Amino acid sequence: MLIKILVFITGFLISVVAWSAADPWTESYRLEALTQYDSAAKSIATVIKDNPKNEFAILRHGWLNYLRGAHNESIRDYQKALDLNSNSLDARLGLMLPLIAQQRWREVASHANKVLKVAPWNYYAHVRLMISEEGEKKWDTLANHAKKVSQRYPSDATVLVYLARANDWLKNDKSARGAYEKVLERIPGHIEATQYLSR
Amino acid sequence: MKRLSTIIFICFWFVVNQAWSAEDWYMKSSGQLLVKNYSSNSQLENLFGFGVFLNGDYLERGGFSIGYNFNQTNYKSGLISGLKENNENILFLSGRANFNPDQIPGRLTLRLDGYVGDDATSFRVTVPTPGPMGGGSSQKTITVDNEFSVVSPMVSFLNYAKTFYADLGYAYSSYRSDDSGTDDINVTQWTPTLGFGFNQAYDWLQLRGYFIDLSTSNRVGTKETTSALEVKWTHWFSADAPLMNLHNIRLTVITGERLYAVDSDACSLCNVPDLQTGLVSIGAEWKLNEQTNVLLQGGYESYEDMLLDEQYSSTYLYGYLSRNW
């Protein structure tokens, strides 16, 4: 009887270990945590190979490709996810990341505006739209935009940084200073705000 | 004509291979005026030119430009040669596609420009008229037509930090004349370019070499090659700029020799058959609002007429107005 129990437990343990080693999801999260994005992406690629329409696997592959600097592959993945599910805000928000890396500001703005059509105060879409406005040096637009978003997310420091930068470029020193002071209240020691205020 | 068909085919292919969305097009229209005055030249008096351009960019993926330029060169009155004026029409068509390879930290652009045009030089000639008393003479205007076409591909790179730019441009120009006494000429041009951004992107310095080979022609005497260096410096201002909120100022200097040069920045042809031996110009641009820009430029050029062995100069004023839609 004891032998039978030992054989059963051993068999169970072997199967658990074998299953976990083969599970590409677990493996991809583990490798991502180790910043081994290339291997993590390869792990998820096996899932996509088995099921080319696995939307989440494609999204995750896009994210891992973005992390490993394969921006064009990342764009293709997110676009594929968007083709599978055109309502996906995740895919559109994700797609903006490699586009930002490639400084394709108009494309970023185009996707951000599409998100904002259905989710008018989506935080990530607004921040990524602000990044594109900064990239295109649309300082008036950025200042007005950041001010409106800051009213919706008053505790957020990132939006205040964009508000401060736009006002700095526009030479509205008082407004820039006020925004950077608020940044320091939210993130004491914030490098950019500290440098500006110590001028 | 075959070359133009090829350009149109490539542009058409590019257009139909994209999934376009109307709201993602960024259109810009512009107009330009040029007034030039010649001095120390025994024949040339002045030049007046205007042009209109339409640019379209689909997001950052690529775009097109079409343009039309008209130039009228007036000659001094009473010339023995009878030269009166030259009217020139230039049609410009350009397509470009952008690429962002992961292997390099910036954007690559492939661009193909095409120019087709003609010019008509009119002469006032005196022709004898037969009559019972030995006849007399009357004045008549005759015109001599020239046709030309230019194909100019270019590959360029701009890094993401916008601190480094490089391009390599090529242009093949072909000039044909209806006048049997004027030889045709073919011109090849290579223009390697380097650009550098500095002072936190407030300044840009661009160096462009012009290396031009000319086929044998009585238009240019014995000249077979020319080379020149163009240096452009642009300085952008921040929001509290002087002179009615100036957006940028620019200084251009050309040293060396250029003949039949193709300027890919200005999208223009320098097709006077005289050797350009120098240029200095200064310009200032204002951003009137988010959509509208105005540029004013003034310059001084020096030339050498190789057939008349005459050195002369010109001063010009150039105005440019653009609007984004």
Short mmCIF file of C-alpha atoms in Angstrom, two decimals:
data_model
loop_
_atom_site.label_atom_id
_atom_site.label_comp_id
_atom_site.label_asym_id
_atom_site.label_seq_id
_atom_site.Cartn_x
_atom_site.Cartn_y
_atom_site.Cartn_z
CA MET A 1 0.00 0.00 0.00
CA LEU A 2 2.80 2.38 0.96
CA ILE A 3 4.56 1.66 -2.31
CA LYS A 4 1.40 2.41 -4.23
CA ILE A 5 1.01 5.77 -2.44
CA LEU A 6 4.65 6.69 -3.11
CA VAL A 7 4.31 5.82 -6.78
CA PHE A 8 1.13 7.93 -7.00
CA ILE A 9 2.73 10.96 -5.27
CA THR A 10 5.86 10.71 -7.42
CA GLY A 11 3.80 10.49 -10.57
CA PHE A 12 1.71 13.47 -9.51
CA LEU A 13 4.79 15.60 -8.73
CA ILE A 14 6.45 14.68 -12.03
CA SER A 15 3.32 15.62 -13.97
CA VAL A 16 2.98 18.97 -12.11
CA VAL A 17 6.64 19.84 -12.76
CA ALA A 18 6.37 18.75 -16.38
CA TRP A 19 3.17 20.78 -16.86
CA SER A 20 4.59 23.95 -15.26
CA ALA A 21 7.80 23.68 -17.28
CA ALA A 22 5.83 23.38 -20.46
CA ASP A 23 3.29 26.13 -19.66
CA PRO A 24 4.27 28.99 -21.94
CA TRP A 25 2.24 31.55 -19.98
CA THR A 26 4.04 30.91 -16.71
CA GLU A 27 7.31 30.77 -18.56
CA SER A 28 6.70 34.07 -20.32
CA TYR A 29 5.80 35.86 -17.07
CA ARG A 30 8.86 34.38 -15.37
CA LEU A 31 11.16 35.42 -18.20
CA GLU A 32 9.59 38.89 -18.39
CA ALA A 33 10.27 39.36 -14.67
CA LEU A 34 13.90 38.47 -15.43
CA THR A 35 13.86 41.06 -18.29
CA GLN A 36 14.52 38.23 -20.76
CA TYR A 37 11.96 39.66 -23.15
CA ASP A 38 13.27 37.85 -26.22
CA SER A 39 12.80 34.44 -24.61
CA ALA A 40 9.48 35.51 -23.09
CA ALA A 41 8.19 36.48 -26.54
CA LYS A 42 9.36 33.15 -27.99
CA SER A 43 7.48 31.35 -25.24
CA ILE A 44 4.22 33.12 -26.10
CA ALA A 45 4.85 32.60 -29.80
CA THR A 46 4.25 28.88 -29.24
CA VAL A 47 0.73 29.67 -27.99
CA ILE A 48 0.04 31.76 -31.10
CA LYS A 49 1.39 28.98 -33.28
CA ASP A 50 -1.15 26.57 -31.77
CA ASN A 51 -3.96 29.11 -31.90
CA PRO A 52 -3.33 32.03 -34.28
CA LYS A 53 -6.52 33.74 -33.11
CA ASN A 54 -5.67 33.80 -29.40
CA GLU A 55 -6.28 37.51 -28.88
CA PHE A 56 -4.63 37.77 -25.48
CA ALA A 57 -1.53 35.86 -26.63
CA ILE A 58 -1.18 38.24 -29.56
CA LEU A 59 -1.55 41.26 -27.26
CA ARG A 60 1.04 39.84 -24.90
CA HIS A 61 3.38 39.07 -27.80
CA GLY A 62 3.00 42.71 -28.91
CA TRP A 63 3.87 43.93 -25.44
CA LEU A 64 6.93 41.67 -25.16
CA ASN A 65 8.10 42.68 -28.62
CA TYR A 66 7.76 46.31 -27.56
CA LEU A 67 9.82 45.63 -24.45
CA ARG A 68 12.57 43.96 -26.45
CA GLY A 69 12.72 46.86 -28.90
CA ALA A 70 11.21 44.99 -31.86
CA HIS A 71 8.86 47.90 -32.52
CA ASN A 72 7.76 46.91 -36.01
CA GLU A 73 6.87 43.40 -34.86
CA SER A 74 5.05 44.91 -31.90
CA ILE A 75 3.05 47.15 -34.24
CA ARG A 76 2.16 44.13 -36.39
CA ASP A 77 1.00 42.19 -33.29
CA TYR A 78 -1.16 44.99 -31.96
CA GLN A 79 -2.58 45.59 -35.41
CA LYS A 80 -3.37 41.87 -35.68
CA ALA A 81 -5.14 42.03 -32.31
CA LEU A 82 -7.07 45.05 -33.54
CA ASP A 83 -8.06 43.20 -36.69
CA LEU A 84 -9.39 40.35 -34.54
CA ASN A 85 -11.29 42.70 -32.25
CA SER A 86 -11.80 46.20 -33.55
CA ASN A 87 -13.43 47.24 -30.23
CA SER A 88 -10.26 46.49 -28.30
CA LEU A 89 -9.01 49.54 -26.44
CA ASP A 90 -6.15 47.41 -25.11
CA ALA A 91 -4.86 46.83 -28.64
CA ARG A 92 -5.14 50.49 -29.59
CA LEU A 93 -3.51 51.70 -26.38
CA GLY A 94 -0.78 49.09 -26.80
CA LEU A 95 -0.22 50.03 -30.42
CA MET A 96 0.58 53.57 -29.36
CA LEU A 97 3.66 52.42 -27.40
CA PRO A 98 5.84 51.27 -30.33
CA LEU A 99 4.49 54.19 -32.38
CA ILE A 100 5.72 56.56 -29.65
CA ALA A 101 9.08 54.77 -29.71
CA GLN A 102 9.25 55.46 -33.46
CA GLN A 103 8.09 59.07 -32.96
CA ARG A 104 5.13 58.58 -35.29
CA TRP A 105 3.25 61.36 -33.53
CA ARG A 106 0.38 61.69 -35.97
CA GLU A 107 -0.35 57.98 -35.82
CA VAL A 108 -0.24 58.11 -32.03
CA ALA A 109 -2.72 61.01 -32.07
CA SER A 110 -4.93 59.18 -34.55
CA HIS A 111 -5.20 56.09 -32.32
CA ALA A 112 -5.54 58.15 -29.12
CA ASN A 113 -8.44 60.08 -30.61
CA LYS A 114 -10.11 56.83 -31.63
CA VAL A 115 -9.89 55.62 -28.03
CA LEU A 116 -11.16 58.94 -26.71
CA LYS A 117 -14.19 58.74 -28.98
CA VAL A 118 -15.49 55.76 -27.02
CA ALA A 119 -13.77 56.45 -23.69
CA PRO A 120 -13.52 60.24 -23.43
CA TRP A 121 -11.46 60.41 -20.23
CA ASN A 122 -9.27 57.37 -20.68
CA TYR A 123 -6.12 58.34 -18.81
CA TYR A 124 -3.60 56.46 -20.98
CA ALA A 125 -5.06 57.78 -24.21
CA HIS A 126 -4.81 61.34 -22.91
CA VAL A 127 -1.24 60.92 -21.70
CA ARG A 128 -0.16 59.34 -24.99
CA LEU A 129 -1.93 62.08 -26.93
CA MET A 130 -0.01 64.62 -24.83
CA ILE A 131 3.23 62.85 -25.69
CA SER A 132 2.41 63.25 -29.38
CA GLU A 133 1.51 66.92 -28.89
CA GLU A 134 4.84 67.46 -27.19
CA GLY A 135 6.60 65.61 -30.03
CA GLU A 136 4.95 67.89 -32.58
CA LYS A 137 5.73 70.96 -30.45
CA LYS A 138 2.08 71.97 -30.29
CA TRP A 139 2.61 73.88 -27.09
CA ASP A 140 -0.69 75.80 -27.01
CA THR A 141 -2.64 72.61 -27.68
CA LEU A 142 -0.63 70.71 -25.08
CA ALA A 143 -1.08 73.41 -22.41
CA ASN A 144 -4.86 73.50 -22.89
CA HIS A 145 -5.10 69.72 -23.07
CA ALA A 146 -2.97 69.09 -19.96
CA LYS A 147 -4.97 71.66 -18.01
CA LYS A 148 -8.25 69.89 -18.81
CA VAL A 149 -6.89 66.42 -18.01
CA SER A 150 -5.35 67.69 -14.78
CA GLN A 151 -8.83 68.77 -13.65
CA ARG A 152 -10.01 65.18 -14.19
CA TYR A 153 -6.98 63.59 -12.54
CA PRO A 154 -5.96 66.19 -9.92
CA SER A 155 -3.66 63.85 -8.01
CA ASP A 156 -1.64 62.87 -11.07
CA ALA A 157 1.89 64.24 -11.43
CA THR A 158 2.56 63.17 -15.04
CA VAL A 159 -0.15 65.41 -16.49
CA LEU A 160 1.16 68.31 -14.42
CA VAL A 161 4.64 67.76 -15.87
CA TYR A 162 3.23 68.16 -19.40
CA LEU A 163 1.31 71.24 -18.30
CA ALA A 164 4.52 72.69 -16.85
CA ARG A 165 6.62 71.86 -19.94
CA ALA A 166 4.10 73.43 -22.32
CA ASN A 167 3.94 76.60 -20.25
CA ASP A 168 7.71 76.69 -20.01
CA TRP A 169 8.00 76.61 -23.85
CA LEU A 170 5.28 79.25 -24.10
CA LYS A 171 7.26 81.38 -21.63
CA ASN A 172 4.33 81.40 -19.19
CA ASP A 173 6.77 81.19 -16.29
CA LYS A 174 4.17 81.68 -13.57
CA SER A 175 2.00 78.83 -14.85
CA ALA A 176 5.02 76.56 -15.40
CA ARG A 177 6.28 77.26 -11.90
CA GLY A 178 2.84 76.62 -10.38
CA ALA A 179 2.55 73.27 -12.18
CA TYR A 180 6.05 72.16 -11.16
CA GLU A 181 5.33 73.13 -7.53
CA LYS A 182 2.30 70.84 -7.63
CA VAL A 183 4.46 68.06 -9.11
CA LEU A 184 6.81 68.34 -6.14
CA GLU A 185 3.87 68.02 -3.74
CA ARG A 186 2.96 64.72 -5.40
CA ILE A 187 6.50 63.44 -6.01
CA PRO A 188 8.95 65.13 -3.62
CA GLY A 189 12.39 65.29 -5.20
CA HIS A 190 11.06 65.04 -8.78
CA ILE A 191 14.21 65.81 -10.78
CA GLU A 192 12.72 67.90 -13.60
CA ALA A 193 10.54 69.97 -11.25
CA THR A 194 13.40 70.52 -8.81
CA GLN A 195 15.73 71.64 -11.61
CA TYR A 196 13.17 74.08 -13.01
CA LEU A 197 12.31 75.60 -9.63
CA SER A 198 15.97 76.03 -8.68
CA ARG A 199 16.69 78.17 -11.79
CA MET B 1 7.79 61.13 -71.17
CA LYS B 2 8.66 57.52 -70.38
CA ARG B 3 10.30 58.65 -67.16
CA LEU B 4 7.26 60.67 -66.16
CA SER B 5 5.04 57.64 -66.79
CA THR B 6 7.29 55.59 -64.51
CA ILE B 7 7.05 58.20 -61.76
CA ILE B 8 3.26 58.34 -62.06
CA PHE B 9 3.07 54.53 -62.02
CA ILE B 10 5.19 54.30 -58.85
CA CYS B 11 3.10 56.98 -57.13
CA PHE B 12 -0.11 55.21 -58.20
CA TRP B 13 1.23 51.89 -56.90
CA PHE B 14 2.10 53.53 -53.57
CA VAL B 15 -1.34 55.10 -53.27
CA VAL B 16 -3.38 51.98 -54.06
CA ASN B 17 -1.33 49.80 -51.73
CA GLN B 18 -2.32 51.69 -48.61
CA ALA B 19 -5.46 51.55 -46.50
CA TRP B 20 -6.24 55.25 -46.47
CA SER B 21 -8.39 57.16 -44.04
CA ALA B 22 -9.34 60.69 -45.00
CA GLU B 23 -8.95 62.11 -41.49
CA ASP B 24 -5.35 60.87 -41.33
CA TRP B 25 -4.21 63.00 -44.27
CA TYR B 26 -2.26 66.15 -43.42
CA MET B 27 -2.51 68.63 -46.26
CA LYS B 28 -0.49 71.77 -46.81
CA SER B 29 -0.87 74.29 -49.59
CA SER B 30 1.64 76.99 -50.33
CA GLY B 31 2.43 79.77 -52.73
CA GLN B 32 5.67 81.55 -53.53
CA LEU B 33 6.85 84.68 -55.29
CA LEU B 34 10.33 85.44 -56.58
CA VAL B 35 11.67 88.74 -57.87
CA LYS B 36 15.24 88.83 -59.14
CA ASN B 37 17.26 91.72 -60.50
CA TYR B 38 20.45 91.21 -62.54
CA SER B 39 23.38 93.56 -62.55
CA SER B 40 26.60 93.73 -64.61
CA ASN B 41 24.98 91.54 -67.21
CA SER B 42 24.87 92.77 -70.77
CA GLN B 43 21.66 90.87 -71.55
CA LEU B 44 19.63 89.90 -68.49
CA GLU B 45 17.39 92.49 -66.85
CA ASN B 46 15.19 90.80 -64.25
CA LEU B 47 13.13 87.74 -63.40
CA PHE B 48 9.68 87.31 -61.96
CA GLY B 49 8.41 83.97 -60.77
CA PHE B 50 5.56 82.42 -58.87
CA GLY B 51 4.66 78.93 -57.81
CA VAL B 52 1.96 76.93 -56.06
CA PHE B 53 2.42 73.67 -54.21
CA LEU B 54 0.19 71.08 -52.58
CA ASN B 55 1.65 68.61 -50.10
CA GLY B 56 -0.15 65.65 -48.59
CA ASP B 57 1.16 63.39 -45.87
CA TYR B 58 -0.58 60.28 -44.71
CA LEU B 59 0.29 60.21 -41.01
CA GLU B 60 4.05 59.60 -40.94
CA ARG B 61 3.98 56.86 -43.55
CA GLY B 62 4.56 58.86 -46.68
CA GLY B 63 3.24 61.58 -48.84
CA PHE B 64 3.21 63.41 -52.12
CA SER B 65 3.82 66.90 -53.45
CA ILE B 66 2.70 68.51 -56.63
CA GLY B 67 3.70 71.93 -57.73
CA TYR B 68 3.77 74.36 -60.58
CA ASN B 69 6.28 77.15 -61.13
CA PHE B 70 6.32 79.90 -63.68
CA ASN B 71 9.34 82.12 -64.30
CA GLN B 72 9.61 85.02 -66.68
CA THR B 73 13.08 86.35 -67.46
CA ASN B 74 13.22 89.72 -69.14
CA TYR B 75 16.18 90.78 -71.25
CA LYS B 76 17.52 94.27 -71.71
CA SER B 77 15.83 96.21 -74.49
CA GLY B 78 17.58 96.86 -77.79
CA LEU B 79 19.87 93.86 -77.79
CA ILE B 80 21.48 93.09 -81.14
CA SER B 81 20.59 89.44 -80.64
CA GLY B 82 16.94 90.46 -80.40
CA LEU B 83 16.47 88.57 -77.11
CA LYS B 84 13.26 89.69 -75.49
CA GLU B 85 12.09 87.33 -72.77
CA ASN B 86 12.03 83.77 -71.60
CA ASN B 87 8.92 82.14 -70.17
CA GLU B 88 9.36 78.94 -68.26
CA ASN B 89 6.81 76.45 -66.92
CA ILE B 90 7.83 73.71 -64.50
CA LEU B 91 5.60 70.95 -63.20
CA PHE B 92 6.83 69.18 -60.09
CA LEU B 93 5.70 65.80 -58.80
CA SER B 94 7.13 64.02 -55.80
CA GLY B 95 6.38 60.93 -53.73
CA ARG B 96 7.97 59.75 -50.50
CA ALA B 97 7.71 56.78 -48.17
CA ASN B 98 8.98 56.58 -44.61
CA PHE B 99 10.38 53.55 -42.86
CA ASN B 100 11.36 52.96 -39.25
CA PRO B 101 13.63 49.91 -39.17
CA ASP B 102 14.29 48.61 -35.67
CA GLN B 103 17.95 48.14 -36.52
CA ILE B 104 18.68 51.87 -36.78
CA PRO B 105 17.67 54.61 -34.35
CA GLY B 106 15.81 56.82 -36.77
CA ARG B 107 13.64 57.20 -39.81
CA LEU B 108 14.57 56.34 -43.40
CA THR B 109 12.82 58.12 -46.23
CA LEU B 110 12.80 57.15 -49.87
CA ARG B 111 11.82 59.98 -52.12
CA LEU B 112 11.38 60.31 -55.85
CA ASP B 113 11.01 63.69 -57.51
CA GLY B 114 10.18 64.45 -61.09
CA TYR B 115 10.20 67.73 -62.96
CA VAL B 116 8.96 68.35 -66.46
CA GLY B 117 8.93 71.70 -68.10
CA ASP B 118 9.48 73.88 -71.06
CA ASP B 119 10.66 77.35 -71.74
CA ALA B 120 10.19 79.63 -74.67
CA THR B 121 12.76 82.27 -75.51
CA SER B 122 11.36 85.01 -77.70
CA PHE B 123 13.44 87.15 -80.04
CA ARG B 124 12.47 90.27 -81.84
CA VAL B 125 13.92 90.06 -85.34
CA THR B 126 13.81 92.36 -88.28
CA VAL B 127 12.71 90.74 -91.49
CA PRO B 128 12.86 92.31 -94.96
CA THR B 129 9.55 92.94 -96.67
CA PRO B 130 9.49 92.90 -100.49
CA GLY B 131 8.14 95.97 -102.26
CA PRO B 132 8.21 97.82 -105.61
CA MET B 133 10.80 100.31 -104.38
CA GLY B 134 13.22 97.67 -103.10
CA GLY B 135 11.15 96.77 -100.07
CA GLY B 136 11.48 97.66 -96.43
CA SER B 137 11.60 95.77 -93.17
CA SER B 138 9.28 94.82 -90.36
CA GLN B 139 9.74 93.48 -86.87
CA LYS B 140 8.63 90.01 -85.97
CA THR B 141 8.80 87.95 -82.81
CA ILE B 142 10.01 84.39 -83.05
CA THR B 143 10.27 81.89 -80.22
CA VAL B 144 12.62 79.03 -79.59
CA ASP B 145 11.37 76.27 -77.33
CA ASN B 146 13.29 74.17 -74.88
CA GLU B 147 12.01 71.11 -73.09
CA PHE B 148 13.47 69.53 -70.03
CA SER B 149 12.81 66.75 -67.57
CA VAL B 150 14.49 65.75 -64.34
CA VAL B 151 14.26 62.57 -62.30
CA SER B 152 15.68 62.73 -58.82
CA PRO B 153 15.59 59.89 -56.27
CA MET B 154 16.86 60.39 -52.75
CA VAL B 155 17.37 58.29 -49.64
CA SER B 156 17.57 60.11 -46.31
CA PHE B 157 17.97 59.32 -42.64
CA LEU B 158 17.02 61.39 -39.59
CA ASN B 159 17.75 60.06 -36.13
CA TYR B 160 15.03 60.09 -33.47
CA ALA B 161 16.89 62.63 -31.35
CA LYS B 162 16.84 64.93 -34.41
CA THR B 163 20.52 65.68 -33.98
CA PHE B 164 21.80 63.94 -37.10
CA TYR B 165 20.62 63.84 -40.69
CA ALA B 166 22.14 62.35 -43.81
CA ASP B 167 20.90 61.94 -47.33
CA LEU B 168 22.15 60.95 -50.72
CA GLY B 169 20.41 62.48 -53.68
CA TYR B 170 20.81 61.87 -57.37
CA ALA B 171 19.36 63.77 -60.28
CA TYR B 172 19.38 63.13 -63.98
CA SER B 173 18.41 66.15 -66.04
CA SER B 174 17.81 66.27 -69.73
CA TYR B 175 17.47 69.51 -71.72
CA ARG B 176 16.33 69.49 -75.35
CA SER B 177 16.09 72.45 -77.67
CA ASP B 178 14.07 72.99 -80.83
CA ASP B 179 16.86 75.20 -82.08
CA SER B 180 19.20 73.11 -84.19
CA GLY B 181 22.05 75.45 -83.26
CA THR B 182 21.73 74.62 -79.57
CA ASP B 183 22.99 71.25 -78.43
CA ASP B 184 21.00 69.05 -76.11
CA ILE B 185 22.57 68.43 -72.74
CA ASN B 186 22.29 65.72 -70.10
CA VAL B 187 23.28 66.42 -66.54
CA THR B 188 23.88 64.04 -63.64
CA GLN B 189 24.10 65.32 -60.11
CA TRP B 190 25.04 63.69 -56.81
CA THR B 191 24.27 65.51 -53.58
CA PRO B 192 25.53 63.93 -50.36
CA THR B 193 24.20 65.80 -47.34
CA LEU B 194 24.87 65.91 -43.63
CA GLY B 195 22.81 67.76 -41.04
CA PHE B 196 23.39 68.37 -37.36
CA GLY B 197 21.02 69.61 -34.65
CA PHE B 198 22.43 71.30 -31.60
CA ASN B 199 21.67 73.82 -28.85
CA GLN B 200 18.72 71.72 -27.61
CA ALA B 201 17.24 71.58 -31.13
CA TYR B 202 17.23 75.37 -31.47
CA ASP B 203 19.87 75.20 -34.22
CA TRP B 204 20.37 73.14 -37.33
CA LEU B 205 23.42 73.07 -39.60
CA GLN B 206 23.24 71.37 -42.97
CA LEU B 207 26.07 70.75 -45.42
CA ARG B 208 25.30 69.61 -48.94
CA GLY B 209 27.80 68.84 -51.65
CA TYR B 210 26.86 69.27 -55.30
CA PHE B 211 28.81 67.13 -57.76
CA ILE B 212 27.56 67.73 -61.27
CA ASP B 213 28.63 66.08 -64.54
CA LEU B 214 27.65 67.66 -67.84
CA SER B 215 27.54 66.08 -71.25
CA THR B 216 29.33 67.83 -74.09
CA SER B 217 27.23 70.72 -75.32
CA ASN B 218 27.72 74.16 -76.80
CA ARG B 219 25.47 75.45 -74.01
CA VAL B 220 28.27 75.15 -71.47
CA GLY B 221 31.42 75.52 -73.51
CA THR B 222 34.16 73.25 -72.29
CA LYS B 223 32.75 72.77 -68.81
CA GLU B 224 32.31 69.11 -67.97
CA THR B 225 32.05 69.02 -64.19
CA THR B 226 31.23 71.39 -61.38
CA SER B 227 31.21 71.03 -57.63
CA ALA B 228 29.91 73.23 -54.85
CA LEU B 229 29.23 73.21 -51.14
CA GLU B 230 26.01 74.56 -49.69
CA VAL B 231 25.93 75.45 -45.99
CA LYS B 232 22.60 76.18 -44.33
CA TRP B 233 22.15 77.31 -40.78
CA THR B 234 18.71 77.61 -39.21
CA HIS B 235 17.98 78.98 -35.75
CA TRP B 236 14.57 78.56 -34.14
CA PHE B 237 13.29 80.92 -31.50
CA SER B 238 11.25 80.19 -28.41
CA ALA B 239 7.88 81.76 -27.69
CA ASP B 240 9.10 85.26 -26.75
CA ALA B 241 11.09 85.82 -29.96
CA PRO B 242 11.89 89.30 -31.28
CA LEU B 243 10.49 90.89 -34.45
CA MET B 244 6.83 90.01 -34.11
CA ASN B 245 7.42 86.58 -32.65
CA LEU B 246 9.88 85.33 -35.25
CA HIS B 247 9.78 81.55 -35.66
CA ASN B 248 13.18 81.00 -37.25
CA ILE B 249 15.96 82.66 -39.21
CA ARG B 250 18.16 80.99 -41.78
CA LEU B 251 21.42 81.72 -43.51
CA THR B 252 22.55 79.96 -46.68
CA VAL B 253 25.96 80.15 -48.31
CA ILE B 254 27.04 78.38 -51.49
CA THR B 255 30.65 78.27 -52.50
CA GLY B 256 32.16 76.59 -55.54
CA GLU B 257 30.47 76.21 -58.92
CA ARG B 258 27.03 74.93 -59.85
CA LEU B 259 25.46 74.49 -63.23
CA TYR B 260 22.00 73.08 -63.93
CA ALA B 261 21.66 72.27 -60.23
CA VAL B 262 18.58 70.59 -58.80
CA ASP B 263 17.66 71.88 -55.33
CA SER B 264 15.73 69.18 -53.48
CA ASP B 265 14.96 71.44 -50.50
CA ALA B 266 13.43 74.22 -52.56
CA CYS B 267 12.07 71.76 -55.15
CA SER B 268 13.48 74.01 -57.85
CA LEU B 269 15.80 73.87 -60.82
CA CYS B 270 18.66 76.25 -61.40
CA ASN B 271 18.49 75.93 -65.16
CA VAL B 272 20.12 79.12 -66.33
CA PRO B 273 23.00 77.89 -68.50
CA ASP B 274 25.39 80.14 -66.60
CA LEU B 275 27.81 79.04 -63.94
CA GLN B 276 26.65 79.91 -60.43
CA THR B 277 29.79 80.84 -58.51
CA GLY B 278 28.33 81.86 -55.17
CA LEU B 279 25.23 82.58 -53.14
CA VAL B 280 24.45 84.22 -49.83
CA SER B 281 20.91 84.47 -48.55
CA ILE B 282 19.17 85.27 -45.31
CA GLY B 283 15.60 84.44 -44.48
CA ALA B 284 13.12 84.84 -41.68
CA GLU B 285 9.99 82.80 -41.05
CA TRP B 286 6.98 83.69 -38.95
CA LYS B 287 4.37 81.30 -37.64
CA LEU B 288 1.25 83.40 -37.81
CA ASN B 289 -0.81 80.70 -36.10
CA GLU B 290 -0.84 76.89 -35.78
CA GLN B 291 -1.73 76.61 -39.48
CA THR B 292 -0.04 79.49 -41.28
CA ASN B 293 3.61 80.29 -41.93
CA VAL B 294 5.26 83.13 -43.84
CA LEU B 295 8.85 83.14 -45.06
CA LEU B 296 10.75 86.09 -46.47
CA GLN B 297 14.18 85.63 -47.96
CA GLY B 298 16.67 87.86 -49.66
CA GLY B 299 19.83 86.84 -51.42
CA TYR B 300 22.79 87.69 -53.57
CA GLU B 301 24.11 85.36 -56.29
CA SER B 302 27.13 85.57 -58.52
CA TYR B 303 27.32 84.00 -61.97
CA GLU B 304 29.66 83.59 -64.88
CA ASP B 305 28.37 83.58 -68.44
CA MET B 306 30.87 81.19 -69.99
CA LEU B 307 29.90 81.93 -73.59
CA LEU B 308 30.18 85.70 -73.23
CA ASP B 309 33.00 85.40 -70.68
CA GLU B 310 31.13 87.78 -68.41
CA GLN B 311 30.72 87.79 -64.65
CA TYR B 312 27.54 89.16 -63.22
CA SER B 313 25.37 89.05 -60.14
CA SER B 314 21.77 89.06 -59.07
CA THR B 315 19.86 90.06 -55.99
CA TYR B 316 16.54 88.48 -55.20
CA LEU B 317 13.59 88.61 -52.87
CA TYR B 318 11.56 85.51 -52.18
CA GLY B 319 8.26 85.21 -50.32
CA TYR B 320 6.52 82.01 -49.28
CA LEU B 321 3.16 81.52 -47.61
CA SER B 322 1.93 78.12 -46.44
CA ARG B 323 -1.17 76.85 -44.74
CA ASN B 324 -1.86 73.50 -43.12
CA TRP B 325 -5.38 72.19 -43.53
#
